[in-house]
Amino acid sequence: MSPHTLLLATGDPAATVTAANLLAYASIAVAAAVLAGYLVGYVQYVLAAETVEWWYIAVAAGAAVLYGVSGAATIVADASWLAVFNDGAVLFFILFLALGLRALYHAERSPDERTRAIPVWVDYLVVAVFIAAWWLGFLVEADWTRLVVAVGWLLASAWAVFYGVQTVRVHEGTTLAAITRHLLPAVVCVVGIVLVDLGSPLVGATDAHVAAVWLVGTVLAAAFLFNTAVAIRQEGGQLQRMYDWTTWRQQSLDE
């Protein structure tokens, strides 16, 4: 029997929290891996086209897998240096997910039909500020850097949510809108976790409160990612049935 199993058997609260954190990391890794697998299959075998917007989301799913695996490894192997991968994975997740939602907003429309929700320079500015803020917070250890990181996260998060809402509005009734509806709550959960972590010193929240929000938010994000994977699988199955001759073989032109 391992030490963690022994502690769980004796009802140690610390071991229970450790097991819960491990399960949360595992759930996000498994859900993101399923999402990435279904997404790659959907693009390659159903759409059969080079659609850059979906690959942005696939990269974000891969970042979520890395986040879950590195977090679980940090607990199991007790290697604190793996926390760097956690921070980088969160950066890639929110950044590429935001880029993917922006690309979905502009997808499947002719150049004449495309209207810019916001100027292009604003998109570039948000990405640049987010990356600069994150690296500044990573390289410079000071009290004021936390505020800079918070501003970067707020901009990127609002940017992702904005394009997610716009995608649903513009592509209402399509596969893009259906999948975005399932994916957007995962974005909100991740944003909530980060904002609580960044704002905890301002509101006087304890580490226990932050850990509780992280645990609930991570499990919810994993659930929404898995729900998105199921939605992609269902949308792909519907398209395959539409173009499968066996679906219509008993139909005639008279009908």
mmCIF file of N, CA and C in Angstrom, residues 172-238:
data_model
loop_
_atom_site.group_PDB
_atom_site.id
_atom_site.type_symbol
_atom_site.label_atom_id
_atom_site.label_comp_id
_atom_site.label_asym_id
_atom_site.label_seq_id
_atom_site.Cartn_x
_atom_site.Cartn_y
_atom_site.Cartn_z
ATOM 1 N N GLU A 172 -25.305 31.531 -36.082
ATOM 2 C CA GLU A 172 -26.431 30.864 -35.427
ATOM 3 C C GLU A 172 -27.032 29.791 -36.331
ATOM 4 N N GLY A 173 -27.247 28.590 -35.749
ATOM 5 C CA GLY A 173 -27.834 27.494 -36.504
ATOM 6 C C GLY A 173 -26.842 26.635 -37.252
ATOM 7 N N THR A 174 -25.545 26.909 -37.109
ATOM 8 C CA THR A 174 -24.523 26.132 -37.809
ATOM 9 C C THR A 174 -23.704 25.309 -36.811
ATOM 10 N N THR A 175 -22.829 24.465 -37.375
ATOM 11 C CA THR A 175 -21.928 23.672 -36.542
ATOM 12 C C THR A 175 -21.007 24.562 -35.714
ATOM 13 N N LEU A 176 -20.551 25.662 -36.300
ATOM 14 C CA LEU A 176 -19.650 26.572 -35.588
ATOM 15 C C LEU A 176 -20.295 27.101 -34.316
ATOM 16 N N ALA A 177 -21.542 27.517 -34.422
ATOM 17 C CA ALA A 177 -22.239 28.049 -33.252
ATOM 18 C C ALA A 177 -22.490 26.963 -32.210
ATOM 19 N N ALA A 178 -22.853 25.761 -32.672
ATOM 20 C CA ALA A 178 -23.148 24.669 -31.737
ATOM 21 C C ALA A 178 -21.921 24.285 -30.928
ATOM 22 N N ILE A 179 -20.779 24.169 -31.598
ATOM 23 C CA ILE A 179 -19.548 23.781 -30.899
ATOM 24 C C ILE A 179 -19.056 24.900 -29.990
ATOM 25 N N THR A 180 -19.171 26.144 -30.456
ATOM 26 C CA THR A 180 -18.722 27.278 -29.644
ATOM 27 C C THR A 180 -19.535 27.394 -28.370
ATOM 28 N N ARG A 181 -20.827 27.102 -28.450
ATOM 29 C CA ARG A 181 -21.679 27.148 -27.255
ATOM 30 C C ARG A 181 -21.171 26.194 -26.169
ATOM 31 N N HIS A 182 -20.673 25.048 -26.579
ATOM 32 C CA HIS A 182 -20.164 24.079 -25.608
ATOM 33 C C HIS A 182 -18.778 24.457 -25.112
ATOM 34 N N LEU A 183 -18.002 25.122 -25.948
ATOM 35 C CA LEU A 183 -16.620 25.441 -25.601
ATOM 36 C C LEU A 183 -16.507 26.686 -24.734
ATOM 37 N N LEU A 184 -17.401 27.638 -24.934
ATOM 38 C CA LEU A 184 -17.296 28.920 -24.232
ATOM 39 C C LEU A 184 -17.353 28.795 -22.712
ATOM 40 N N PRO A 185 -18.202 27.933 -22.134
ATOM 41 C CA PRO A 185 -18.186 27.799 -20.665
ATOM 42 C C PRO A 185 -16.849 27.329 -20.107
ATOM 43 N N ALA A 186 -16.102 26.511 -20.869
ATOM 44 C CA ALA A 186 -14.771 26.099 -20.417
ATOM 45 C C ALA A 186 -13.843 27.299 -20.336
ATOM 46 N N VAL A 187 -13.967 28.206 -21.313
ATOM 47 C CA VAL A 187 -13.171 29.437 -21.284
ATOM 48 C C VAL A 187 -13.512 30.256 -20.049
ATOM 49 N N VAL A 188 -14.795 30.386 -19.752
ATOM 50 C CA VAL A 188 -15.225 31.162 -18.591
ATOM 51 C C VAL A 188 -14.685 30.560 -17.294
ATOM 52 N N CYS A 189 -14.679 29.231 -17.205
ATOM 53 C CA CYS A 189 -14.163 28.568 -16.002
ATOM 54 C C CYS A 189 -12.675 28.853 -15.803
ATOM 55 N N VAL A 190 -11.889 28.722 -16.874
ATOM 56 C CA VAL A 190 -10.452 28.980 -16.785
ATOM 57 C C VAL A 190 -10.191 30.431 -16.438
ATOM 58 N N VAL A 191 -10.938 31.331 -17.054
ATOM 59 C CA VAL A 191 -10.788 32.760 -16.755
ATOM 60 C C VAL A 191 -11.112 33.033 -15.292
ATOM 61 N N GLY A 192 -12.177 32.408 -14.791
ATOM 62 C CA GLY A 192 -12.541 32.599 -13.390
ATOM 63 C C GLY A 192 -11.462 32.128 -12.436
ATOM 64 N N ILE A 193 -10.850 30.984 -12.736
ATOM 65 C CA ILE A 193 -9.774 30.459 -11.891
ATOM 66 C C ILE A 193 -8.607 31.441 -11.847
ATOM 67 N N VAL A 194 -8.203 31.925 -13.015
ATOM 68 C CA VAL A 194 -7.049 32.832 -13.083
ATOM 69 C C VAL A 194 -7.344 34.147 -12.379
ATOM 70 N N LEU A 195 -8.529 34.682 -12.582
ATOM 71 C CA LEU A 195 -8.864 35.962 -11.972
ATOM 72 C C LEU A 195 -8.959 35.856 -10.454
ATOM 73 N N VAL A 196 -9.491 34.757 -9.965
ATOM 74 C CA VAL A 196 -9.537 34.560 -8.508
ATOM 75 C C VAL A 196 -8.126 34.468 -7.945
ATOM 76 N N ASP A 197 -7.248 33.766 -8.653
ATOM 77 C CA ASP A 197 -5.863 33.652 -8.207
ATOM 78 C C ASP A 197 -5.174 35.010 -8.194
ATOM 79 N N LEU A 198 -5.384 35.806 -9.250
ATOM 80 C CA LEU A 198 -4.743 37.115 -9.326
ATOM 81 C C LEU A 198 -5.351 38.124 -8.351
ATOM 82 N N GLY A 199 -6.651 38.019 -8.128
ATOM 83 C CA GLY A 199 -7.317 39.004 -7.275
ATOM 84 C C GLY A 199 -7.418 38.632 -5.824
ATOM 85 N N SER A 200 -6.944 37.435 -5.458
ATOM 86 C CA SER A 200 -7.059 37.005 -4.057
ATOM 87 C C SER A 200 -6.381 37.943 -3.061
ATOM 88 N N PRO A 201 -5.179 38.508 -3.364
ATOM 89 C CA PRO A 201 -4.581 39.431 -2.395
ATOM 90 C C PRO A 201 -5.407 40.698 -2.189
ATOM 91 N N LEU A 202 -6.119 41.127 -3.219
ATOM 92 C CA LEU A 202 -6.893 42.368 -3.124
ATOM 93 C C LEU A 202 -8.126 42.209 -2.249
ATOM 94 N N VAL A 203 -8.737 41.033 -2.296
ATOM 95 C CA VAL A 203 -9.965 40.805 -1.522
ATOM 96 C C VAL A 203 -9.702 40.074 -0.213
ATOM 97 N N GLY A 204 -8.445 39.719 0.030
ATOM 98 C CA GLY A 204 -8.102 39.038 1.273
ATOM 99 C C GLY A 204 -8.490 37.574 1.317
ATOM 100 N N ALA A 205 -8.612 36.950 0.151
ATOM 101 C CA ALA A 205 -8.968 35.525 0.111
ATOM 102 C C ALA A 205 -7.775 34.677 0.549
ATOM 103 N N THR A 206 -8.056 33.617 1.269
ATOM 104 C CA THR A 206 -7.002 32.735 1.751
ATOM 105 C C THR A 206 -6.606 31.738 0.669
ATOM 106 N N ASP A 207 -5.493 31.062 0.907
ATOM 107 C CA ASP A 207 -5.049 30.030 -0.035
ATOM 108 C C ASP A 207 -6.071 28.909 -0.155
ATOM 109 N N ALA A 208 -6.762 28.627 0.949
ATOM 110 C CA ALA A 208 -7.778 27.568 0.918
ATOM 111 C C ALA A 208 -8.928 27.944 -0.013
ATOM 112 N N HIS A 209 -9.324 29.223 0.006
ATOM 113 C CA HIS A 209 -10.401 29.667 -0.883
ATOM 114 C C HIS A 209 -9.970 29.567 -2.342
ATOM 115 N N VAL A 210 -8.737 30.000 -2.627
ATOM 116 C CA VAL A 210 -8.224 29.939 -3.990
ATOM 117 C C VAL A 210 -8.139 28.485 -4.456
ATOM 118 N N ALA A 211 -7.663 27.601 -3.576
ATOM 119 C CA ALA A 211 -7.554 26.182 -3.928
ATOM 120 C C ALA A 211 -8.929 25.572 -4.192
ATOM 121 N N ALA A 212 -9.931 25.980 -3.404
ATOM 122 C CA ALA A 212 -11.281 25.454 -3.603
ATOM 123 C C ALA A 212 -11.852 25.905 -4.945
ATOM 124 N N VAL A 213 -11.645 27.185 -5.284
ATOM 125 C CA VAL A 213 -12.115 27.688 -6.576
ATOM 126 C C VAL A 213 -11.402 26.972 -7.719
ATOM 127 N N TRP A 214 -10.092 26.754 -7.555
ATOM 128 C CA TRP A 214 -9.334 26.050 -8.592
ATOM 129 C C TRP A 214 -9.875 24.645 -8.797
ATOM 130 N N LEU A 215 -10.147 23.942 -7.704
ATOM 131 C CA LEU A 215 -10.609 22.557 -7.807
ATOM 132 C C LEU A 215 -11.955 22.480 -8.520
ATOM 133 N N VAL A 216 -12.897 23.312 -8.101
ATOM 134 C CA VAL A 216 -14.229 23.295 -8.718
ATOM 135 C C VAL A 216 -14.147 23.771 -10.164
ATOM 136 N N GLY A 217 -13.396 24.851 -10.403
ATOM 137 C CA GLY A 217 -13.286 25.390 -11.750
ATOM 138 C C GLY A 217 -12.610 24.430 -12.712
ATOM 139 N N THR A 218 -11.590 23.714 -12.241
ATOM 140 C CA THR A 218 -10.878 22.766 -13.102
ATOM 141 C C THR A 218 -11.776 21.596 -13.487
ATOM 142 N N VAL A 219 -12.512 21.076 -12.537
ATOM 143 C CA VAL A 219 -13.419 19.960 -12.841
ATOM 144 C C VAL A 219 -14.517 20.404 -13.801
ATOM 145 N N LEU A 220 -15.044 21.618 -13.593
ATOM 146 C CA LEU A 220 -16.070 22.132 -14.506
ATOM 147 C C LEU A 220 -15.500 22.352 -15.908
ATOM 148 N N ALA A 221 -14.280 22.903 -15.977
ATOM 149 C CA ALA A 221 -13.650 23.106 -17.283
ATOM 150 C C ALA A 221 -13.455 21.770 -17.999
ATOM 151 N N ALA A 222 -13.041 20.748 -17.261
ATOM 152 C CA ALA A 222 -12.883 19.419 -17.858
ATOM 153 C C ALA A 222 -14.215 18.890 -18.369
ATOM 154 N N ALA A 223 -15.272 19.109 -17.595
ATOM 155 C CA ALA A 223 -16.596 18.645 -18.023
ATOM 156 C C ALA A 223 -17.039 19.339 -19.310
ATOM 157 N N PHE A 224 -16.804 20.647 -19.397
ATOM 158 C CA PHE A 224 -17.198 21.384 -20.603
ATOM 159 C C PHE A 224 -16.333 21.005 -21.803
ATOM 160 N N LEU A 225 -15.047 20.735 -21.583
ATOM 161 C CA LEU A 225 -14.202 20.279 -22.686
ATOM 162 C C LEU A 225 -14.684 18.928 -23.216
ATOM 163 N N PHE A 226 -15.039 18.028 -22.299
ATOM 164 C CA PHE A 226 -15.564 16.732 -22.726
ATOM 165 C C PHE A 226 -16.905 16.898 -23.431
ATOM 166 N N ASN A 227 -17.717 17.822 -22.940
ATOM 167 C CA ASN A 227 -19.003 18.097 -23.580
ATOM 168 C C ASN A 227 -18.799 18.635 -24.993
ATOM 169 N N THR A 228 -17.753 19.460 -25.167
ATOM 170 C CA THR A 228 -17.423 19.962 -26.502
ATOM 171 C C THR A 228 -16.997 18.823 -27.415
ATOM 172 N N ALA A 229 -16.208 17.887 -26.876
ATOM 173 C CA ALA A 229 -15.780 16.733 -27.671
ATOM 174 C C ALA A 229 -16.990 15.915 -28.133
ATOM 175 N N VAL A 230 -17.951 15.725 -27.240
ATOM 176 C CA VAL A 230 -19.161 14.982 -27.602
ATOM 177 C C VAL A 230 -19.937 15.731 -28.685
ATOM 178 N N ALA A 231 -20.005 17.066 -28.560
ATOM 179 C CA ALA A 231 -20.708 17.866 -29.564
ATOM 180 C C ALA A 231 -20.034 17.751 -30.930
ATOM 181 N N ILE A 232 -18.702 17.757 -30.942
ATOM 182 C CA ILE A 232 -17.967 17.606 -32.207
ATOM 183 C C ILE A 232 -18.242 16.234 -32.813
ATOM 184 N N ARG A 233 -18.246 15.224 -31.968
ATOM 185 C CA ARG A 233 -18.526 13.864 -32.468
ATOM 186 C C ARG A 233 -19.935 13.781 -33.042
ATOM 187 N N GLN A 234 -20.898 14.397 -32.396
ATOM 188 C CA GLN A 234 -22.269 14.365 -32.888
ATOM 189 C C GLN A 234 -22.410 15.135 -34.197
ATOM 190 N N GLU A 235 -21.763 16.313 -34.269
ATOM 191 C CA GLU A 235 -21.831 17.099 -35.502
ATOM 192 C C GLU A 235 -21.174 16.337 -36.660
ATOM 193 N N GLY A 236 -20.038 15.703 -36.372
ATOM 194 C CA GLY A 236 -19.382 14.911 -37.404
ATOM 195 C C GLY A 236 -20.228 13.742 -37.862
ATOM 196 N N GLY A 237 -20.891 13.080 -36.909
ATOM 197 C CA GLY A 237 -21.756 11.963 -37.268
ATOM 198 C C GLY A 237 -22.936 12.396 -38.125
ATOM 199 N N GLN A 238 -23.497 13.573 -37.833
ATOM 200 C CA GLN A 238 -24.615 14.072 -38.632
ATOM 201 C C GLN A 238 -24.187 14.383 -40.064
#
